[in-house]
Amino acid sequence: MNPETVASLEALLFASDTPLPLERVAEVLDLPVEETRQAVDELRAACAEPGRGVVLVEVGGGIRLVTRPELAPVLLRLQRLRVRSRTSRAAIETLVIIAYRQPISRGEIEHLRGVGAESVLTHLLERRLVRVVGRKAAPGRPLLYGTTREFLEHFGLRDLGPFDPPGAPPAPGNGSGTTAGGGGSEASDVLPTPDSRATEPGADGPTPGPEEEPANPRPAGEAARPPAGAPPRV
């Protein structure tokens, strides 16, 4: 078999992210199926030689190149380094938007940030901090993104419970007041109404109850008289 044919087959399988049927490979290489099978056998034998990092396998109705199983620890170390790498500001902003608005499409993310998000989303997908959760019922059926378990582990979160976006007023019962055992009260944040009267010791006196009548009520239409000793009004 011509070495260039085997090299072309290797390049074809390396560039494909899915198994390729033998008939498709033969069509691309412009070879009969039998010659293509012979090239596959030669490439498989070459990959089985010592010192090679990939092997040729038949899986899913086609053929593809995969890494050798005994080299898995090296690939795992690479994955850990990717996860530990520093998260950029753009990635953090995108993660915040996805975590708060999920499921959300790329177009919606770009609208909120004002810049393109394709490269950032690709980076976050590679690090498994976000994932595709479905498609939006809209023209074009755009992909929808959401956060992953790795996102929670990376940022030390237990779950994605309800939370307020930055700058939003606190919701009632969502931390704005003091919980049981705290040092304050939610009532301290409520402004008194104009009809409220103080009832603590030292105040002007208790407010008359609904059944009590004030002493010496004045007739209707009579102006209020100033207390004795007060200067006359002008």
Coordinates of N, CA and C in Angstrom, one line a residue:
M1 N 0.8 -1.2 0.0 CA 0.0 0.0 0.0 C 0.9 1.2 0.0
N2 N 0.5 2.2 -0.8 CA 1.2 3.5 -0.9 C 1.2 4.2 0.5
P3 N 2.4 4.5 1.0 CA 2.5 5.2 2.3 C 1.7 6.5 2.4
E4 N 1.6 7.2 1.3 CA 0.8 8.5 1.3 C -0.7 8.2 1.5
T5 N -1.1 7.0 1.0 CA -2.5 6.7 1.3 C -2.8 6.4 2.8
V6 N -1.8 5.7 3.4 CA -2.0 5.5 4.8 C -1.9 6.8 5.6
A7 N -1.0 7.7 5.2 CA -0.9 9.0 5.9 C -2.1 9.8 5.7
S8 N -2.7 9.7 4.5 CA -4.0 10.5 4.3 C -5.1 9.9 5.2
L9 N -5.1 8.6 5.3 CA -6.1 8.0 6.2 C -5.9 8.4 7.6
E10 N -4.7 8.5 8.1 CA -4.4 8.9 9.5 C -4.8 10.3 9.7
A11 N -4.5 11.2 8.8 CA -4.9 12.6 8.9 C -6.4 12.7 8.9
L12 N -7.1 11.9 8.1 CA -8.6 12.0 8.0 C -9.2 11.6 9.3
L13 N -8.7 10.5 9.9 CA -9.3 10.0 11.1 C -8.9 11.0 12.3
F14 N -7.8 11.6 12.2 CA -7.4 12.5 13.3 C -8.2 13.8 13.3
A15 N -8.6 14.2 12.1 CA -9.4 15.5 12.0 C -10.9 15.2 12.3
S16 N -11.4 14.0 12.2 CA -12.8 13.7 12.5 C -13.1 13.5 13.9
D17 N -14.2 14.1 14.4 CA -14.5 14.0 15.8 C -15.6 12.9 16.0
T18 N -15.9 12.1 15.0 CA -16.8 11.0 15.1 C -16.3 9.8 14.3
P19 N -16.7 8.6 14.6 CA -16.3 7.5 13.8 C -16.7 7.6 12.3
L20 N -15.9 7.3 11.4 CA -16.2 7.3 10.0 C -16.4 6.0 9.4
P21 N -17.6 5.7 8.8 CA -17.8 4.4 8.1 C -16.8 4.2 7.0
L22 N -16.5 2.9 6.8 CA -15.5 2.6 5.8 C -15.8 3.1 4.4
E23 N -17.1 3.1 4.1 CA -17.6 3.5 2.8 C -17.3 5.0 2.6
R24 N -17.5 5.8 3.7 CA -17.2 7.2 3.6 C -15.7 7.5 3.5
V25 N -14.9 6.7 4.2 CA -13.5 6.9 4.0 C -13.0 6.6 2.6
A26 N -13.6 5.5 2.0 CA -13.3 5.2 0.6 C -13.7 6.2 -0.3
E27 N -14.8 6.9 -0.1 CA -15.3 7.9 -1.0 C -14.4 9.2 -0.9
V28 N -13.9 9.5 0.3 CA -13.1 10.7 0.5 C -11.7 10.4 -0.1
L29 N -11.2 9.2 0.1 CA -9.8 8.9 -0.4 C -9.9 8.5 -1.9
D30 N -11.1 8.4 -2.5 CA -11.3 8.0 -3.9 C -10.6 6.7 -4.1
L31 N -10.9 5.7 -3.3 CA -10.3 4.4 -3.4 C -11.5 3.3 -3.3
P32 N -11.2 2.1 -3.9 CA -12.2 1.1 -3.7 C -12.2 0.7 -2.2
V33 N -13.4 0.1 -1.8 CA -13.5 -0.3 -0.4 C -12.5 -1.3 0.0
E34 N -12.1 -2.2 -0.9 CA -11.1 -3.2 -0.5 C -9.7 -2.6 -0.2
E35 N -9.3 -1.7 -1.1 CA -8.0 -1.0 -0.8 C -8.1 -0.1 0.4
T36 N -9.3 0.5 0.7 CA -9.4 1.2 1.9 C -9.3 0.4 3.1
R37 N -9.9 -0.8 3.1 CA -9.8 -1.8 4.2 C -8.3 -2.2 4.4
Q38 N -7.6 -2.3 3.3 CA -6.1 -2.7 3.4 C -5.4 -1.5 4.1
A39 N -5.7 -0.3 3.7 CA -5.0 0.9 4.4 C -5.4 1.0 5.8
V40 N -6.6 0.6 6.2 CA -7.0 0.6 7.6 C -6.2 -0.4 8.4
D41 N -6.0 -1.6 7.8 CA -5.3 -2.6 8.5 C -3.8 -2.2 8.7
E42 N -3.2 -1.6 7.7 CA -1.8 -1.1 7.8 C -1.7 0.0 8.9
L43 N -2.6 0.9 8.9 CA -2.6 1.9 9.9 C -2.8 1.4 11.3
R44 N -3.6 0.4 11.5 CA -3.8 -0.3 12.8 C -2.6 -0.9 13.2
A45 N -1.9 -1.6 12.3 CA -0.6 -2.3 12.7 C 0.4 -1.2 13.1
A46 N 0.5 -0.1 12.4 CA 1.5 0.9 12.7 C 1.2 1.5 14.0
C47 N -0.1 1.8 14.4 CA -0.4 2.3 15.7 C -0.1 1.4 16.8
A48 N -0.1 0.1 16.5 CA 0.1 -0.9 17.6 C 1.6 -1.0 17.9
E49 N 2.5 -0.4 17.2 CA 3.9 -0.4 17.5 C 4.2 0.3 18.8
P50 N 5.3 -0.1 19.5 CA 5.7 0.6 20.7 C 6.0 2.1 20.4
G51 N 5.7 3.0 21.3 CA 6.0 4.4 21.2 C 4.9 5.2 20.6
R52 N 3.8 4.6 20.2 CA 2.6 5.4 19.7 C 1.6 5.7 20.7
G53 N 1.0 6.9 20.6 CA 0.1 7.3 21.6 C -1.4 7.1 21.3
V54 N -1.7 6.7 20.1 CA -3.0 6.5 19.6 C -3.2 5.1 19.0
V55 N -4.4 4.6 19.0 CA -4.7 3.3 18.4 C -5.9 3.5 17.5
L56 N -6.0 2.6 16.5 CA -7.2 2.6 15.6 C -8.2 1.6 16.1
V57 N -9.4 2.0 16.3 CA -10.5 1.1 16.7 C -11.7 1.2 15.8
E58 N -12.5 0.2 15.8 CA -13.8 0.2 15.1 C -14.9 0.3 16.1
V59 N -15.7 1.4 16.1 CA -16.7 1.6 17.1 C -17.8 2.4 16.5
G60 N -19.0 2.2 16.9 CA -20.1 3.0 16.5 C -20.4 2.9 15.0
G61 N -20.1 1.8 14.4 CA -20.3 1.6 12.9 C -19.3 2.3 12.1
G62 N -18.1 2.7 12.6 CA -17.1 3.3 11.8 C -15.7 3.1 12.5
I63 N -14.7 3.8 12.0 CA -13.3 3.7 12.5 C -12.9 5.0 13.0
R64 N -12.0 5.0 14.0 CA -11.5 6.3 14.5 C -10.2 6.1 15.3
L65 N -9.5 7.2 15.5 CA -8.3 7.1 16.3 C -8.6 7.5 17.7
V66 N -8.1 6.8 18.7 CA -8.3 7.1 20.1 C -7.0 7.0 20.9
T67 N -6.9 7.6 22.0 CA -5.7 7.5 22.8 C -5.6 6.1 23.5
R68 N -4.4 5.7 23.7 CA -4.1 4.4 24.4 C -4.6 4.5 25.8
P69 N -5.3 3.4 26.2 CA -5.9 3.4 27.6 C -4.8 3.6 28.7
E70 N -3.6 3.1 28.5 CA -2.6 3.2 29.6 C -2.1 4.6 29.7
L71 N -2.4 5.5 28.8 CA -2.0 6.9 28.9 C -3.0 7.8 29.5
A72 N -4.1 7.2 30.1 CA -5.2 8.0 30.7 C -4.7 8.9 31.8
P73 N -3.8 8.4 32.7 CA -3.3 9.3 33.8 C -2.7 10.7 33.3
V74 N -2.0 10.6 32.1 CA -1.5 11.9 31.6 C -2.6 12.8 31.1
L75 N -3.6 12.2 30.5 CA -4.7 13.1 30.1 C -5.5 13.6 31.2
L76 N -5.6 12.9 32.3 CA -6.3 13.4 33.5 C -5.6 14.5 34.1
R77 N -4.3 14.5 34.1 CA -3.5 15.6 34.7 C -3.7 16.9 33.9
L78 N -3.8 16.7 32.5 CA -4.1 17.8 31.7 C -5.4 18.4 32.0
Q79 N -6.4 17.6 32.2 CA -7.8 18.1 32.5 C -7.8 18.8 33.8
R80 N -7.1 18.3 34.8 CA -7.0 19.0 36.1 C -6.3 20.4 36.0
L81 N -5.3 20.5 35.2 CA -4.6 21.8 35.0 C -5.6 22.7 34.3
R82 N -6.4 22.3 33.4 CA -7.3 23.2 32.7 C -8.3 23.7 33.7
V83 N -8.8 22.9 34.6 CA -9.8 23.3 35.6 C -9.2 24.3 36.6
R84 N -7.9 24.1 36.9 CA -7.3 25.0 37.9 C -6.8 26.3 37.3
S85 N -6.8 26.4 36.0 CA -6.3 27.6 35.4 C -7.1 28.8 35.8
R86 N -6.6 29.9 35.8 CA -7.3 31.1 36.2 C -8.4 31.5 35.3
T87 N -9.5 31.8 35.9 CA -10.7 32.2 35.2 C -10.7 33.7 34.9
S88 N -10.8 34.0 33.6 CA -10.7 35.4 33.2 C -11.9 36.2 33.6
R89 N -11.8 37.5 33.5 CA -12.9 38.4 33.9 C -14.1 38.2 33.0
A90 N -13.9 38.0 31.7 CA -15.0 37.7 30.8 C -15.7 36.4 31.1
A91 N -14.9 35.4 31.5 CA -15.5 34.1 31.9 C -16.3 34.3 33.1
I92 N -15.9 35.0 34.1 CA -16.6 35.2 35.3 C -17.9 35.9 35.0
E93 N -17.9 37.0 34.2 CA -19.1 37.7 33.9 C -20.1 36.8 33.2
T94 N -19.6 36.0 32.3 CA -20.5 35.1 31.6 C -21.1 34.0 32.5
L95 N -20.3 33.5 33.4 CA -20.8 32.5 34.4 C -21.8 33.1 35.3
V96 N -21.7 34.4 35.7 CA -22.7 35.0 36.6 C -24.0 35.1 35.8
I97 N -23.9 35.5 34.5 CA -25.2 35.7 33.7 C -25.8 34.3 33.6
I98 N -25.0 33.3 33.3 CA -25.6 32.0 33.1 C -26.2 31.4 34.3
A99 N -25.5 31.6 35.5 CA -26.0 31.1 36.7 C -27.3 31.7 37.1
Y100 N -27.5 33.0 36.9 CA -28.6 33.8 37.3 C -29.8 33.6 36.3
R101 N -29.5 33.5 35.0 CA -30.6 33.5 34.0 C -30.8 32.1 33.4
Q102 N -30.1 31.1 33.7 CA -30.2 29.8 33.1 C -31.6 29.3 33.1
P103 N -32.0 28.6 32.0 CA -31.3 28.4 30.8 C -31.3 29.6 29.9
I104 N -30.2 29.9 29.2 CA -30.0 31.1 28.5 C -29.2 30.8 27.2
S105 N -29.6 31.5 26.1 CA -28.9 31.3 24.8 C -27.7 32.2 24.7
R106 N -26.9 31.9 23.7 CA -25.7 32.7 23.5 C -26.1 34.2 23.1
G107 N -27.1 34.3 22.3 CA -27.5 35.6 21.9 C -28.0 36.5 23.0
E108 N -28.6 35.9 24.0 CA -29.1 36.6 25.2 C -27.8 37.0 26.0
I109 N -26.9 36.1 26.1 CA -25.6 36.5 26.9 C -24.9 37.6 26.2
E110 N -24.8 37.6 24.9 CA -24.1 38.7 24.2 C -24.9 40.0 24.3
H111 N -26.2 39.9 24.3 CA -27.0 41.1 24.5 C -26.8 41.7 25.8
L112 N -26.6 40.9 26.9 CA -26.4 41.5 28.2 C -25.0 42.0 28.4
R113 N -24.0 41.3 27.8 CA -22.6 41.7 28.0 C -22.2 42.8 27.0
G114 N -22.9 42.8 25.8 CA -22.5 43.8 24.8 C -21.4 43.4 24.0
V115 N -20.8 42.2 24.1 CA -19.7 41.7 23.3 C -20.0 40.2 22.9
G116 N -19.2 39.7 22.0 CA -19.4 38.3 21.6 C -19.0 37.4 22.7
A117 N -19.7 36.2 22.7 CA -19.4 35.3 23.8 C -19.1 33.9 23.3
E118 N -18.8 33.7 22.0 CA -18.5 32.4 21.4 C -17.3 31.8 22.0
S119 N -16.2 32.5 22.0 CA -14.9 32.0 22.5 C -15.0 31.7 24.0
V120 N -15.7 32.6 24.8 CA -15.8 32.4 26.2 C -16.6 31.1 26.5
L121 N -17.7 30.9 25.8 CA -18.5 29.8 26.0 C -17.8 28.5 25.7
T122 N -17.0 28.5 24.6 CA -16.2 27.4 24.2 C -15.2 27.0 25.4
H123 N -14.6 28.0 25.9 CA -13.7 27.8 27.1 C -14.4 27.2 28.3
L124 N -15.5 27.8 28.6 CA -16.3 27.3 29.7 C -16.8 25.8 29.5
L125 N -17.2 25.5 28.3 CA -17.6 24.2 27.9 C -16.4 23.2 28.1
E126 N -15.2 23.6 27.7 CA -14.1 22.7 27.8 C -13.7 22.5 29.2
R127 N -13.9 23.5 30.1 CA -13.7 23.3 31.5 C -14.8 22.7 32.3
R128 N -15.9 22.4 31.6 CA -17.1 21.7 32.1 C -17.7 22.6 33.3
L129 N -17.6 23.9 33.1 CA -18.3 24.8 34.1 C -19.7 25.1 33.6
V130 N -20.0 25.0 32.3 CA -21.3 25.1 31.7 C -21.5 23.9 30.8
R131 N -22.8 23.7 30.5 CA -23.2 22.6 29.6 C -24.4 23.0 28.8
V132 N -24.6 22.3 27.7 CA -25.8 22.6 26.9 C -27.0 21.8 27.5
V133 N -28.1 22.6 27.8 CA -29.2 22.0 28.5 C -30.4 21.8 27.6
G134 N -30.4 22.3 26.4 CA -31.5 22.2 25.5 C -31.5 23.2 24.4
R135 N -32.6 23.4 23.7 CA -32.7 24.4 22.7 C -33.9 25.3 22.9
K136 N -33.8 26.5 22.6 CA -34.9 27.5 22.8 C -35.9 27.4 21.7
A137 N -37.2 27.5 22.1 CA -38.3 27.5 21.1 C -38.4 28.8 20.4
A138 N -37.4 29.1 19.5 CA -37.4 30.3 18.8 C -36.8 30.0 17.4
P139 N -36.9 30.9 16.5 CA -36.3 30.7 15.1 C -34.9 30.4 15.2
G140 N -34.5 29.3 14.5 CA -33.1 28.8 14.6 C -32.8 27.9 15.7
R141 N -33.7 27.7 16.7 CA -33.6 26.8 17.8 C -32.2 26.9 18.4
P142 N -31.8 28.1 18.9 CA -30.5 28.3 19.5 C -30.3 27.4 20.8
L143 N -29.0 27.1 21.0 CA -28.7 26.2 22.2 C -28.9 27.0 23.5
L144 N -29.3 26.3 24.5 CA -29.4 26.9 25.8 C -28.4 26.4 26.7
Y145 N -27.8 27.2 27.6 CA -26.7 26.9 28.4 C -27.1 27.0 29.9
G146 N -26.5 26.1 30.7 CA -26.7 26.1 32.2 C -25.4 25.7 32.9
T147 N -25.3 25.9 34.2 CA -24.1 25.5 34.9 C -24.1 24.0 35.2
T148 N -23.0 23.5 35.7 CA -22.8 22.1 36.0 C -22.4 21.9 37.5
R149 N -22.3 20.6 37.8 CA -21.8 20.3 39.1 C -20.4 20.8 39.4
E150 N -19.6 20.7 38.3 CA -18.2 21.2 38.5 C -18.2 22.7 38.8
F151 N -19.2 23.4 38.3 CA -19.3 24.9 38.6 C -19.5 25.0 40.1
L152 N -20.4 24.3 40.7 CA -20.6 24.4 42.1 C -19.4 24.0 42.9
E153 N -18.7 22.9 42.5 CA -17.5 22.5 43.2 C -16.3 23.5 43.1
H154 N -16.2 24.1 41.9 CA -15.1 25.1 41.6 C -15.3 26.3 42.5
F155 N -16.5 26.8 42.7 CA -16.8 28.0 43.5 C -17.2 27.7 44.9
G156 N -17.2 26.5 45.3 CA -17.6 26.1 46.7 C -19.0 26.4 47.1
L157 N -19.9 26.2 46.1 CA -21.4 26.4 46.4 C -22.1 25.1 46.6
R158 N -23.1 25.1 47.5 CA -23.9 23.9 47.8 C -24.9 23.7 46.7
D159 N -25.6 24.8 46.3 CA -26.6 24.7 45.3 C -26.8 26.0 44.7
L160 N -27.7 26.1 43.7 CA -28.0 27.4 43.1 C -29.4 27.8 43.6
G161 N -29.5 28.1 44.9 CA -30.7 28.6 45.5 C -31.0 30.0 45.1
P162 N -32.2 30.5 45.4 CA -32.6 31.9 45.1 C -31.6 32.9 45.6
F163 N -31.2 33.8 44.8 CA -30.3 34.9 45.2 C -30.7 36.1 44.4
D164 N -30.3 37.3 45.0 CA -30.6 38.6 44.4 C -29.4 39.0 43.5
P165 N -29.7 39.6 42.3 CA -28.6 40.1 41.5 C -28.0 41.3 42.2
P166 N -26.7 41.6 41.9 CA -26.1 42.8 42.5 C -26.9 44.0 42.2
G167 N -27.1 44.8 43.3 CA -27.8 46.1 43.1 C -29.3 46.0 43.3
A168 N -29.8 44.8 43.4 CA -31.3 44.7 43.5 C -31.7 44.8 45.0
P169 N -32.9 45.4 45.3 CA -33.3 45.6 46.7 C -33.6 44.2 47.3
P170 N -33.3 44.0 48.6 CA -33.5 42.7 49.2 C -34.9 42.4 49.2
A171 N -35.2 41.1 48.9 CA -36.6 40.6 49.0 C -37.0 40.4 50.4
P172 N -38.4 40.5 50.7 CA -38.8 40.3 52.1 C -38.5 38.9 52.6
G173 N -37.9 38.8 53.8 CA -37.5 37.5 54.3 C -36.3 36.9 53.7
N174 N -35.6 37.7 52.9 CA -34.4 37.1 52.2 C -33.1 37.8 52.8
G175 N -33.1 38.0 54.1 CA -31.9 38.5 54.7 C -31.9 40.0 55.0
S176 N -33.0 40.6 54.6 CA -33.1 42.1 54.9 C -33.3 42.4 56.3
G177 N -34.0 41.5 57.1 CA -34.2 41.7 58.5 C -33.3 40.8 59.3
T178 N -33.5 40.7 60.6 CA -32.7 39.9 61.4 C -33.4 38.6 61.8
T179 N -32.7 37.5 61.6 CA -33.3 36.2 61.9 C -33.4 36.0 63.4
A180 N -34.0 34.9 63.8 CA -34.1 34.6 65.3 C -32.8 34.5 65.9
G181 N -32.6 35.2 67.0 CA -31.3 35.1 67.6 C -30.4 36.2 67.2
G182 N -30.9 37.1 66.3 CA -30.0 38.2 65.8 C -30.0 39.4 66.7
G183 N -29.4 40.4 66.3 CA -29.3 41.6 67.1 C -30.2 42.7 66.8
G184 N -31.2 42.5 65.9 CA -32.1 43.6 65.5 C -33.5 43.1 65.2
S185 N -34.3 43.9 64.6 CA -35.6 43.5 64.2 C -36.0 44.1 62.9
E186 N -36.8 43.4 62.2 CA -37.3 43.9 60.9 C -38.1 45.1 61.1
A187 N -38.8 45.2 62.2 CA -39.7 46.4 62.5 C -38.9 47.7 62.6
S188 N -37.6 47.6 62.9 CA -36.8 48.8 63.0 C -36.6 49.5 61.6
D189 N -36.8 48.7 60.5 CA -36.7 49.3 59.2 C -38.0 49.9 58.7
V190 N -39.1 49.8 59.4 CA -40.4 50.3 59.0 C -40.6 51.7 59.5
L191 N -40.9 52.7 58.7 CA -41.1 54.1 59.1 C -42.5 54.2 59.8
P192 N -42.6 54.9 60.9 CA -43.9 55.1 61.6 C -44.8 55.9 60.7
T193 N -46.1 55.6 60.8 CA -47.1 56.3 60.1 C -47.5 57.6 60.9
P194 N -48.1 58.6 60.2 CA -48.4 59.9 60.9 C -49.4 59.7 62.1
D195 N -50.2 58.6 62.1 CA -51.1 58.4 63.2 C -50.6 57.7 64.4
S196 N -49.3 57.2 64.3 CA -48.7 56.4 65.4 C -48.4 57.3 66.5
R197 N -48.5 56.8 67.8 CA -48.2 57.6 69.0 C -47.3 56.7 69.9
A198 N -46.4 57.4 70.6 CA -45.5 56.6 71.5 C -46.2 56.2 72.7
T199 N -45.9 55.0 73.2 CA -46.6 54.4 74.3 C -45.6 54.0 75.4
E200 N -44.3 54.3 75.2 CA -43.3 53.9 76.1 C -43.3 54.8 77.4
P201 N -42.8 54.4 78.5 CA -42.7 55.2 79.7 C -42.0 56.5 79.4
G202 N -42.6 57.7 79.9 CA -42.0 59.0 79.6 C -42.5 59.7 78.4
A203 N -43.5 59.0 77.7 CA -44.1 59.7 76.5 C -45.2 60.5 77.1
D204 N -46.0 61.2 76.2 CA -47.0 62.1 76.5 C -48.2 61.4 77.2
G205 N -48.3 60.1 77.0 CA -49.4 59.4 77.6 C -49.9 58.4 76.6
P206 N -50.7 57.4 77.1 CA -51.2 56.4 76.1 C -52.2 57.0 75.2
T207 N -52.4 56.4 74.1 CA -53.4 56.8 73.1 C -54.7 56.3 73.5
P208 N -55.7 57.2 73.5 CA -57.1 56.7 73.9 C -57.5 55.5 73.1
G209 N -58.1 54.6 73.7 CA -58.6 53.4 73.0 C -59.8 53.7 72.2
P210 N -60.2 52.7 71.4 CA -61.4 53.0 70.5 C -62.7 53.2 71.3
E211 N -62.8 52.7 72.6 CA -64.0 52.9 73.4 C -64.0 54.1 74.3
E212 N -62.8 54.8 74.4 CA -62.7 55.9 75.3 C -63.0 57.2 74.6
E213 N -63.5 58.2 75.3 CA -63.8 59.5 74.8 C -62.9 60.5 75.5
P214 N -62.3 61.5 74.8 CA -61.4 62.4 75.4 C -62.2 63.3 76.4
A215 N -61.6 63.8 77.5 CA -62.2 64.6 78.5 C -62.6 65.9 77.9
N216 N -63.8 66.4 78.3 CA -64.3 67.8 78.0 C -64.3 68.0 76.4
P217 N -65.0 67.2 75.7 CA -65.0 67.4 74.2 C -65.5 68.7 73.9
R218 N -64.9 69.4 72.9 CA -65.4 70.7 72.5 C -66.5 70.6 71.5
P219 N -67.4 71.5 71.5 CA -68.5 71.4 70.5 C -68.0 71.5 69.1
A220 N -68.7 71.0 68.2 CA -68.3 71.0 66.8 C -68.3 72.5 66.3
G221 N -67.2 72.8 65.6 CA -67.1 74.2 65.0 C -66.4 75.1 65.9
E222 N -66.1 74.8 67.2 CA -65.4 75.7 68.1 C -63.9 75.5 68.0
A223 N -63.2 76.6 67.8 CA -61.8 76.5 67.6 C -61.1 76.0 68.9
A224 N -60.0 75.4 68.7 CA -59.2 74.9 69.9 C -58.7 76.1 70.7
R225 N -58.8 76.0 72.0 CA -58.3 77.1 72.9 C -56.9 76.8 73.3
P226 N -56.0 77.7 73.3 CA -54.6 77.5 73.8 C -54.6 77.2 75.3
P227 N -53.7 76.5 75.8 CA -53.6 76.2 77.2 C -53.3 77.5 78.0
A228 N -53.6 77.4 79.3 CA -53.4 78.6 80.2 C -52.0 78.9 80.2
G229 N -51.7 80.2 80.2 CA -50.3 80.7 80.3 C -49.6 80.8 79.0
A230 N -50.2 80.2 77.9 CA -49.5 80.3 76.6 C -49.7 81.6 76.0
P231 N -48.7 82.2 75.2 CA -48.9 83.5 74.6 C -49.9 83.5 73.6
P232 N -50.7 84.5 73.4 CA -51.7 84.6 72.4 C -51.2 84.5 71.0
R233 N -52.0 83.8 70.2 CA -51.6 83.7 68.8 C -52.0 85.0 68.0
V234 N -51.1 85.3 67.1 CA -51.4 86.5 66.3 C -52.1 86.1 65.0

